[in-house]
Short mmCIF file of C-alpha atoms in Angstrom, two decimals:
data_model
loop_
_atom_site.label_atom_id
_atom_site.label_comp_id
_atom_site.label_asym_id
_atom_site.label_seq_id
_atom_site.Cartn_x
_atom_site.Cartn_y
_atom_site.Cartn_z
CA MET A 1 73.84 8.48 7.26
CA PHE A 2 72.87 11.21 10.21
CA ASN A 3 68.65 11.50 11.05
CA ASN A 4 67.57 14.21 12.69
CA VAL A 5 64.36 12.67 15.16
CA TYR A 6 61.62 15.46 16.50
CA ARG A 7 61.02 14.42 20.26
CA LEU A 8 59.15 15.33 22.81
CA SER A 9 60.81 15.45 25.98
CA GLY A 10 58.00 16.70 27.99
CA VAL A 11 54.83 18.88 28.10
CA ARG A 12 55.28 20.91 25.34
CA GLN A 13 58.97 20.32 25.08
CA ILE A 14 59.85 18.91 21.76
CA GLU A 15 63.64 18.21 20.99
CA ARG A 16 66.12 17.21 18.29
CA VAL A 17 68.01 14.26 18.46
CA THR A 18 70.78 13.36 16.01
CA THR A 19 70.50 9.81 15.03
CA THR A 20 71.85 7.43 12.42
CA VAL A 21 70.43 5.48 9.54
CA ASP A 22 71.55 2.36 8.75
CA LEU A 23 71.65 3.22 4.47
CA LYS A 24 71.72 -0.93 3.37
CA SER A 25 69.52 -1.91 6.45
CA PRO A 26 68.38 -5.19 4.56
CA GLY A 27 64.66 -5.43 4.69
CA LYS A 28 63.61 -1.64 4.84
CA VAL A 29 63.02 1.07 2.88
CA ILE A 30 63.53 4.55 3.67
CA VAL A 31 61.33 7.85 3.32
CA ARG A 32 61.53 10.52 3.87
CA PRO A 33 59.10 12.45 5.33
CA THR A 34 56.85 15.15 3.13
CA LEU A 35 52.82 15.99 5.25
CA MET A 36 51.70 15.22 8.79
CA SER A 37 48.92 15.83 10.87
CA ILE A 38 48.15 16.24 13.99
CA CYS A 39 46.00 14.81 16.07
CA ARG A 40 43.80 14.29 19.34
CA ALA A 41 46.17 11.40 21.29
CA ASP A 42 49.35 13.86 19.69
CA GLU A 43 47.54 16.51 21.82
CA ARG A 44 47.45 14.57 24.51
CA TYR A 45 50.80 13.61 25.00
CA TYR A 46 51.79 16.69 24.37
CA THR A 47 49.72 18.88 26.49
CA GLY A 48 50.94 16.41 29.54
CA LYS A 49 46.88 15.54 29.64
CA ARG A 50 48.28 11.32 29.32
CA ASP A 51 48.39 9.52 32.30
CA LYS A 52 51.62 10.10 34.14
CA GLU A 53 52.71 6.52 34.33
CA ILE A 54 52.18 6.63 30.51
CA LEU A 55 54.49 9.78 30.23
CA ALA A 56 57.24 8.54 31.95
CA ALA A 57 57.34 4.96 30.89
CA ARG A 58 56.65 6.97 27.23
CA LEU A 59 58.52 9.79 26.55
CA PRO A 60 61.07 11.18 25.07
CA MET A 61 59.19 9.89 21.82
CA ALA A 62 58.38 11.16 18.08
CA LEU A 63 54.64 11.83 17.41
CA ILE A 64 53.07 11.89 14.95
CA HIS A 65 51.20 8.70 13.03
CA GLU A 66 49.17 11.00 10.28
CA ALA A 67 52.17 10.69 7.75
CA VAL A 68 52.61 10.35 4.29
CA GLY A 69 56.62 10.79 2.24
CA GLU A 70 58.44 10.26 -1.12
CA VAL A 71 60.71 6.91 -1.33
CA VAL A 72 64.28 7.91 -1.40
CA ARG A 73 65.77 4.47 -0.64
CA ASP A 74 64.29 0.80 -1.27
CA ASN A 75 66.77 -2.43 -0.32
CA THR A 76 63.19 -4.21 -1.08
CA GLY A 77 63.31 -3.43 -4.35
CA THR A 78 59.35 -3.25 -4.21
CA PHE A 79 59.42 0.69 -4.77
CA GLU A 80 60.44 3.37 -6.71
CA VAL A 81 62.82 6.19 -5.33
CA GLY A 82 60.55 9.46 -5.28
CA THR A 83 56.65 6.98 -5.40
CA SER A 84 54.22 8.96 -3.17
CA VAL A 85 53.99 6.71 -0.07
CA VAL A 86 51.27 6.55 3.17
CA MET A 87 52.79 5.12 5.90
CA ILE A 88 50.89 2.77 8.71
CA PRO A 89 51.75 3.89 12.48
CA THR A 90 50.86 0.05 12.72
CA HIS A 91 54.00 -2.18 13.28
CA ALA A 92 52.82 -5.85 13.28
CA HIS A 93 55.36 -8.05 15.09
CA GLY A 94 53.26 -11.58 14.04
CA HIS A 95 50.19 -11.86 12.48
CA ASP A 96 46.96 -14.18 13.06
CA ASN A 97 45.07 -15.33 10.30
CA LEU A 98 41.74 -14.46 12.51
CA ILE A 99 43.01 -11.25 14.41
CA GLY A 100 43.92 -8.05 12.23
CA ASP A 101 47.29 -6.51 13.25
CA ASN A 102 45.95 -3.46 14.43
CA TYR A 103 44.27 -5.85 17.52
CA LEU A 104 47.27 -7.95 18.09
CA GLY A 105 48.31 -7.05 21.46
CA SER A 106 52.64 -7.94 20.19
CA SER A 107 51.68 -5.25 17.58
CA THR A 108 53.60 -1.78 18.71
CA PHE A 109 52.34 1.48 16.67
CA ARG A 110 54.26 4.48 16.11
CA SER A 111 53.81 7.21 17.89
CA SER A 112 52.69 5.30 20.75
CA THR A 113 54.54 2.45 21.57
CA GLU A 114 57.29 3.80 19.63
CA ASP A 115 58.75 6.98 17.71
CA GLY A 116 56.41 8.19 15.77
CA PHE A 117 57.06 10.09 12.33
CA MET A 118 57.98 13.17 13.11
CA ARG A 119 61.02 12.45 11.92
CA GLU A 120 64.13 13.84 9.10
CA TYR A 121 63.75 10.02 7.37
CA VAL A 122 61.56 7.15 8.51
CA THR A 123 63.35 3.55 8.00
CA ILE A 124 60.28 1.36 7.56
CA GLU A 125 59.59 -2.14 6.30
CA PRO A 126 57.87 -2.14 2.68
CA GLU A 127 54.45 -4.11 4.32
CA SER A 128 53.78 -0.42 5.78
CA LEU A 129 54.37 1.47 2.73
CA ILE A 130 51.41 1.95 -0.04
CA GLU A 131 51.68 3.80 -3.24
CA ILE A 132 49.74 6.74 -3.23
CA PRO A 133 48.42 7.14 -7.03
CA ALA A 134 48.24 10.31 -9.10
CA GLY A 135 44.06 10.77 -8.56
CA ALA A 136 44.19 10.33 -5.06
CA LYS A 137 47.27 12.68 -4.06
CA SER A 138 45.51 15.48 -2.58
CA THR A 139 46.76 17.82 0.77
CA MET A 140 44.40 15.40 2.49
CA ASN A 141 47.05 12.45 1.82
CA ALA A 142 47.88 13.36 5.08
CA PHE A 143 45.67 12.27 7.44
CA LEU A 144 44.68 8.90 5.50
CA GLU A 145 45.49 7.72 8.66
CA VAL A 146 41.98 8.77 9.89
CA VAL A 147 40.18 8.02 6.73
CA SER A 148 41.85 4.00 7.06
CA VAL A 149 40.65 4.15 11.00
CA ALA A 150 37.03 4.79 9.56
CA VAL A 151 36.79 2.51 6.84
CA GLN A 152 37.63 -0.02 10.02
CA ALA A 153 34.87 1.13 12.14
CA VAL A 154 32.67 1.25 9.40
CA GLN A 155 33.62 -2.56 8.44
CA ARG A 156 33.09 -3.48 11.55
CA LEU A 157 29.76 -2.85 12.11
CA LYS A 158 29.41 -4.58 8.54
CA GLU A 159 30.95 -8.00 9.88
CA THR A 160 28.77 -7.33 13.31
CA MET A 161 25.40 -5.93 12.17
CA ILE A 162 22.34 -8.18 11.17
CA ASP A 163 20.59 -7.13 6.97
CA ARG A 164 18.84 -4.17 8.42
CA VAL A 165 19.82 -0.71 7.46
CA ASP A 166 17.33 1.35 6.43
CA ARG A 167 19.24 3.96 9.11
CA ILE A 168 22.23 4.04 10.06
CA GLY A 169 23.25 6.45 12.79
CA ILE A 170 26.35 8.48 13.83
CA TRP A 171 27.08 10.31 16.82
CA GLY A 172 29.95 12.80 17.23
CA ASP A 173 30.76 16.23 15.05
CA GLY A 174 34.01 15.88 14.95
CA ASN A 175 37.03 14.84 13.25
CA VAL A 176 36.44 11.48 13.13
CA ALA A 177 32.38 11.12 13.20
CA TYR A 178 33.18 13.57 10.27
CA MET A 179 35.22 11.31 8.68
CA THR A 180 33.52 7.80 9.26
CA ALA A 181 30.17 9.08 7.47
CA VAL A 182 31.95 9.79 4.72
CA VAL A 183 33.11 6.37 3.97
CA ALA A 184 29.75 5.58 5.53
CA ARG A 185 27.21 7.19 2.81
CA GLU A 186 29.60 4.49 0.60
CA MET A 187 29.48 2.36 1.88
CA PHE A 188 25.53 2.23 2.68
CA PRO A 189 24.48 4.15 -0.55
CA SER A 190 21.08 3.70 -0.24
CA SER A 191 20.89 3.89 3.89
CA GLU A 192 19.43 7.12 5.18
CA LEU A 193 22.22 8.46 7.74
CA TYR A 194 21.86 10.28 10.25
CA VAL A 195 24.72 12.34 12.11
CA PHE A 196 24.16 13.34 15.26
CA GLY A 197 26.06 15.75 17.62
CA LYS A 198 26.20 19.32 20.31
CA HIS A 199 26.89 21.85 18.04
CA GLN A 200 25.35 23.07 14.41
CA GLU A 201 28.31 24.96 13.10
CA LYS A 202 29.63 21.26 13.43
CA LEU A 203 27.31 19.75 11.64
CA ASP A 204 26.38 22.45 9.01
CA TYR A 205 29.91 20.99 7.12
CA ILE A 206 28.02 17.73 6.32
CA SER A 207 26.10 18.29 3.22
CA PHE A 208 26.20 14.52 2.41
CA ALA A 209 23.90 13.04 5.90
CA ASN A 210 20.56 14.24 7.49
CA THR A 211 22.20 16.55 10.40
CA ALA A 212 20.37 16.39 14.62
CA LEU A 213 21.27 18.10 17.68
CA ILE A 214 21.08 15.56 20.38
CA ASP A 215 19.38 17.26 22.25
CA GLU A 216 16.66 17.85 19.85
CA VAL A 217 15.55 14.53 18.87
CA PRO A 218 12.00 12.89 18.64
CA LYS A 219 11.29 10.46 21.84
CA ASP A 220 10.13 8.10 19.40
CA PHE A 221 13.32 8.24 16.03
CA ARG A 222 14.79 4.86 15.85
CA ILE A 223 17.71 3.15 14.13
CA ASP A 224 18.88 0.94 12.34
CA GLN A 225 23.14 0.33 13.68
CA ALA A 226 24.71 2.76 15.05
CA ILE A 227 28.38 4.48 15.33
CA GLU A 228 30.16 6.35 18.06
CA ALA A 229 32.69 8.06 17.17
CA VAL A 230 32.80 10.66 20.13
CA GLY A 231 35.02 9.70 22.58
CA GLY A 232 35.45 11.41 25.95
CA GLN A 233 32.61 11.27 28.81
CA GLY A 234 30.52 12.39 26.09
CA SER A 235 30.64 8.57 24.80
CA GLU A 236 29.27 7.86 27.89
CA SER A 237 25.80 9.77 26.88
CA ALA A 238 26.16 8.92 23.04
CA THR A 239 26.06 5.51 23.38
CA ASN A 240 23.42 5.20 25.97
CA GLN A 241 21.37 7.60 24.13
CA ILE A 242 22.09 4.95 21.14
CA ILE A 243 21.06 2.20 23.25
CA ASP A 244 17.63 3.96 23.81
CA MET A 245 16.78 5.11 20.46
CA ILE A 246 18.72 1.14 18.36
CA ASN A 247 16.23 -1.09 17.35
CA PRO A 248 16.30 -4.29 18.85
CA ARG A 249 19.20 -6.45 17.64
CA GLY A 250 21.39 -3.46 16.46
CA ALA A 251 25.04 -2.97 16.84
CA ILE A 252 26.65 -0.59 17.71
CA VAL A 253 30.21 0.13 16.91
CA LEU A 254 32.01 1.85 19.85
CA SER A 255 34.92 4.25 17.87
CA GLY A 256 35.95 6.81 20.62
CA VAL A 257 38.25 7.27 23.23
CA SER A 258 37.88 7.30 26.59
CA GLU A 259 40.58 8.31 29.53
CA SER A 260 37.92 6.85 32.13
CA PRO A 261 35.73 4.36 32.69
CA VAL A 262 31.99 4.63 31.40
CA ALA A 263 28.84 3.57 32.38
CA ILE A 264 26.28 1.95 29.99
CA ASN A 265 22.65 1.07 30.74
CA THR A 266 23.07 -2.79 30.11
CA ARG A 267 20.12 -3.76 31.43
CA MET A 268 18.42 -2.25 27.62
CA VAL A 269 21.63 -4.12 26.07
CA LEU A 270 20.35 -7.43 27.77
CA GLU A 271 16.50 -6.42 26.74
CA LYS A 272 16.97 -5.40 23.38
CA GLY A 273 20.14 -7.88 22.33
CA ILE A 274 21.85 -4.70 21.50
CA THR A 275 26.03 -6.36 20.08
CA LEU A 276 28.23 -3.64 21.41
CA ALA A 277 31.42 -3.90 19.31
CA GLY A 278 34.82 -1.52 20.08
CA THR A 279 37.47 -0.93 16.93
CA THR A 280 40.65 0.54 16.96
CA ARG A 281 43.43 1.98 14.71
CA SER A 282 43.06 0.47 10.75
CA SER A 283 44.77 -2.51 8.93
CA ARG A 284 47.00 -2.57 5.27
CA ALA A 285 43.58 -3.16 4.18
CA ASP A 286 41.80 -0.31 5.84
CA PHE A 287 44.05 1.92 4.01
CA GLU A 288 43.68 0.97 0.62
CA THR A 289 40.45 1.08 0.85
CA ALA A 290 39.95 4.88 2.45
CA ILE A 291 43.14 5.59 -1.38
CA ASN A 292 40.68 3.96 -3.01
CA LEU A 293 37.47 5.70 -2.17
CA VAL A 294 39.63 8.90 -2.85
CA ALA A 295 41.21 7.89 -5.79
CA ASN A 296 37.79 7.09 -7.29
CA ASN A 297 35.11 8.74 -5.76
CA GLN A 298 35.75 12.96 -6.72
CA ALA A 299 33.09 14.03 -3.81
CA VAL A 300 34.90 11.70 -1.42
CA LYS A 301 38.03 13.75 -2.20
CA GLU A 302 35.87 17.29 -1.91
CA ARG A 303 34.53 16.02 1.19
CA LEU A 304 37.61 14.77 2.98
CA GLU A 305 39.99 18.18 1.27
CA LEU A 306 37.40 20.54 3.21
CA LEU A 307 39.01 19.48 6.87
CA VAL A 308 42.32 20.72 6.38
CA GLN A 309 41.50 24.28 7.80
CA ASN A 310 45.69 24.77 8.68
CA VAL A 311 48.53 24.29 6.62
CA LYS A 312 52.01 24.82 8.52
CA GLN A 313 55.34 24.70 7.22
CA VAL A 314 57.70 23.06 9.14
CA THR A 315 61.47 24.67 9.04
CA GLU A 316 62.82 24.50 12.75
CA VAL A 317 61.36 23.01 15.66
CA LYS A 318 59.83 26.25 17.13
CA ASP A 319 57.46 25.46 13.72
CA ILE A 320 56.60 22.31 15.46
CA ALA A 321 55.24 23.71 18.56
CA SER A 322 53.12 26.68 17.17
CA ALA A 323 51.52 24.10 14.93
CA PHE A 324 50.20 21.97 17.86
CA ASP A 325 49.41 25.53 19.32
CA GLU A 326 46.97 26.17 16.82
CA ASP A 327 45.47 22.85 15.78
CA LEU A 328 44.74 22.79 20.03
CA ALA A 329 42.88 26.83 19.24
CA MET A 330 41.04 25.15 16.84
CA ASN A 331 36.92 23.80 16.78
CA TRP A 332 37.43 21.56 13.79
CA GLY A 333 39.32 21.11 10.93
CA LYS A 334 42.70 19.23 10.48
CA THR A 335 46.43 21.28 10.55
CA VAL A 336 48.17 19.53 8.20
CA LEU A 337 52.08 20.18 8.59
CA ASP A 338 53.71 20.57 5.48
CA TRP A 339 56.98 19.06 6.92
CA GLN A 340 60.38 20.58 5.59
CA MET A 341 62.65 19.86 7.94
#
C-alpha cells in the first residue's frame, strides 16, 4: 500500500515523499494519525536552529513526536480496528531492567533519530501503543506525550528526594512547566506547590498552585524540592536560583533542554548536599500514568485542555507550514494539528 510521508528537507521546507507500507508486516500495527501537536524541538528543526551537523545527518526527516491515531490494521491481534491509541515516540531496541528505555543509548526517537509521526500511516510495534479510554478522549490527547514527560520528571523527583515535601518548587512558565505543575499537584496533594516564572500573564493561567515572579521572591524564602523546566540559556539562572533557595539535602530535577553548556554553582551544591537529577522523555509507564490522570480526574483534564490554544486543520502540505508559523508566533499554549492528510 502506498503511504505519504511528510519530511522536513531543509529550513521551513516540507516535502511529500511516497513510500510503501507492507499490510502484512508481522508484529506490527498500522495506525492512521488523527491529532498531532508541535513542540519546541520540532520548531528548532523546522527553523534550522539545531547544530548544522545534526541537521545534515538527520534530514530529510518527518517531524512530530506528539500524536494519537486510530488503528486501521493489527497483525498482532492486540487492538481492534478503530481503537484510539497514543503513539509512544521512544523506539526501544533492547531493554534494561534497571534503566528505562528513554535513557538507553540504544533507543531511537521518532522525529529525532528516525521519522516522526507526520505520515499518512504509521507502522509501529504494539508495545508503542496505548489505548485511550473513552473518559480520557479530548483534543488535548494530541500532547499526551508531553504530559508523560511531566510525569517522568515528577517521578524522578520522588525517586531522588529525601522525605521532606512541605514545599515543592517548579521553575518555568511555559507549556512543559505548566503540565509539570498539573502533574505535581496530583502527586504531591499535601505539599505547598510554587511555580516561579518571568511572565505574569503566563503564571496567571495557574490557579491550582502558588505563583511568583523570579525577581520578586523574598531572599529568605525556602523550598524543599524542585524541578527546573525552563530550558535554554535561562536554565542557568533558574538552576542557580533554585540552589540558593533549596533547603539542605534537597533534590533538583533538571528537565529543561539547553543547546549550550550552562554554569552551575557547584560550591553550594556541595555545601548543601544537593542532589541533581536529569530527566528526558518518558517511558510506557509514564504514558499509562498520564492517561489515567486524564481519565480519572476531571480537573486535570480541564487544566490540560486550557493549553489547546490553536487547532489547525491540515489537508495539504501548505497547511503544515502555516501551522508551524502560527505556533512560532504563539506566546503560550499548544498548536494541535487536526491531521487529515
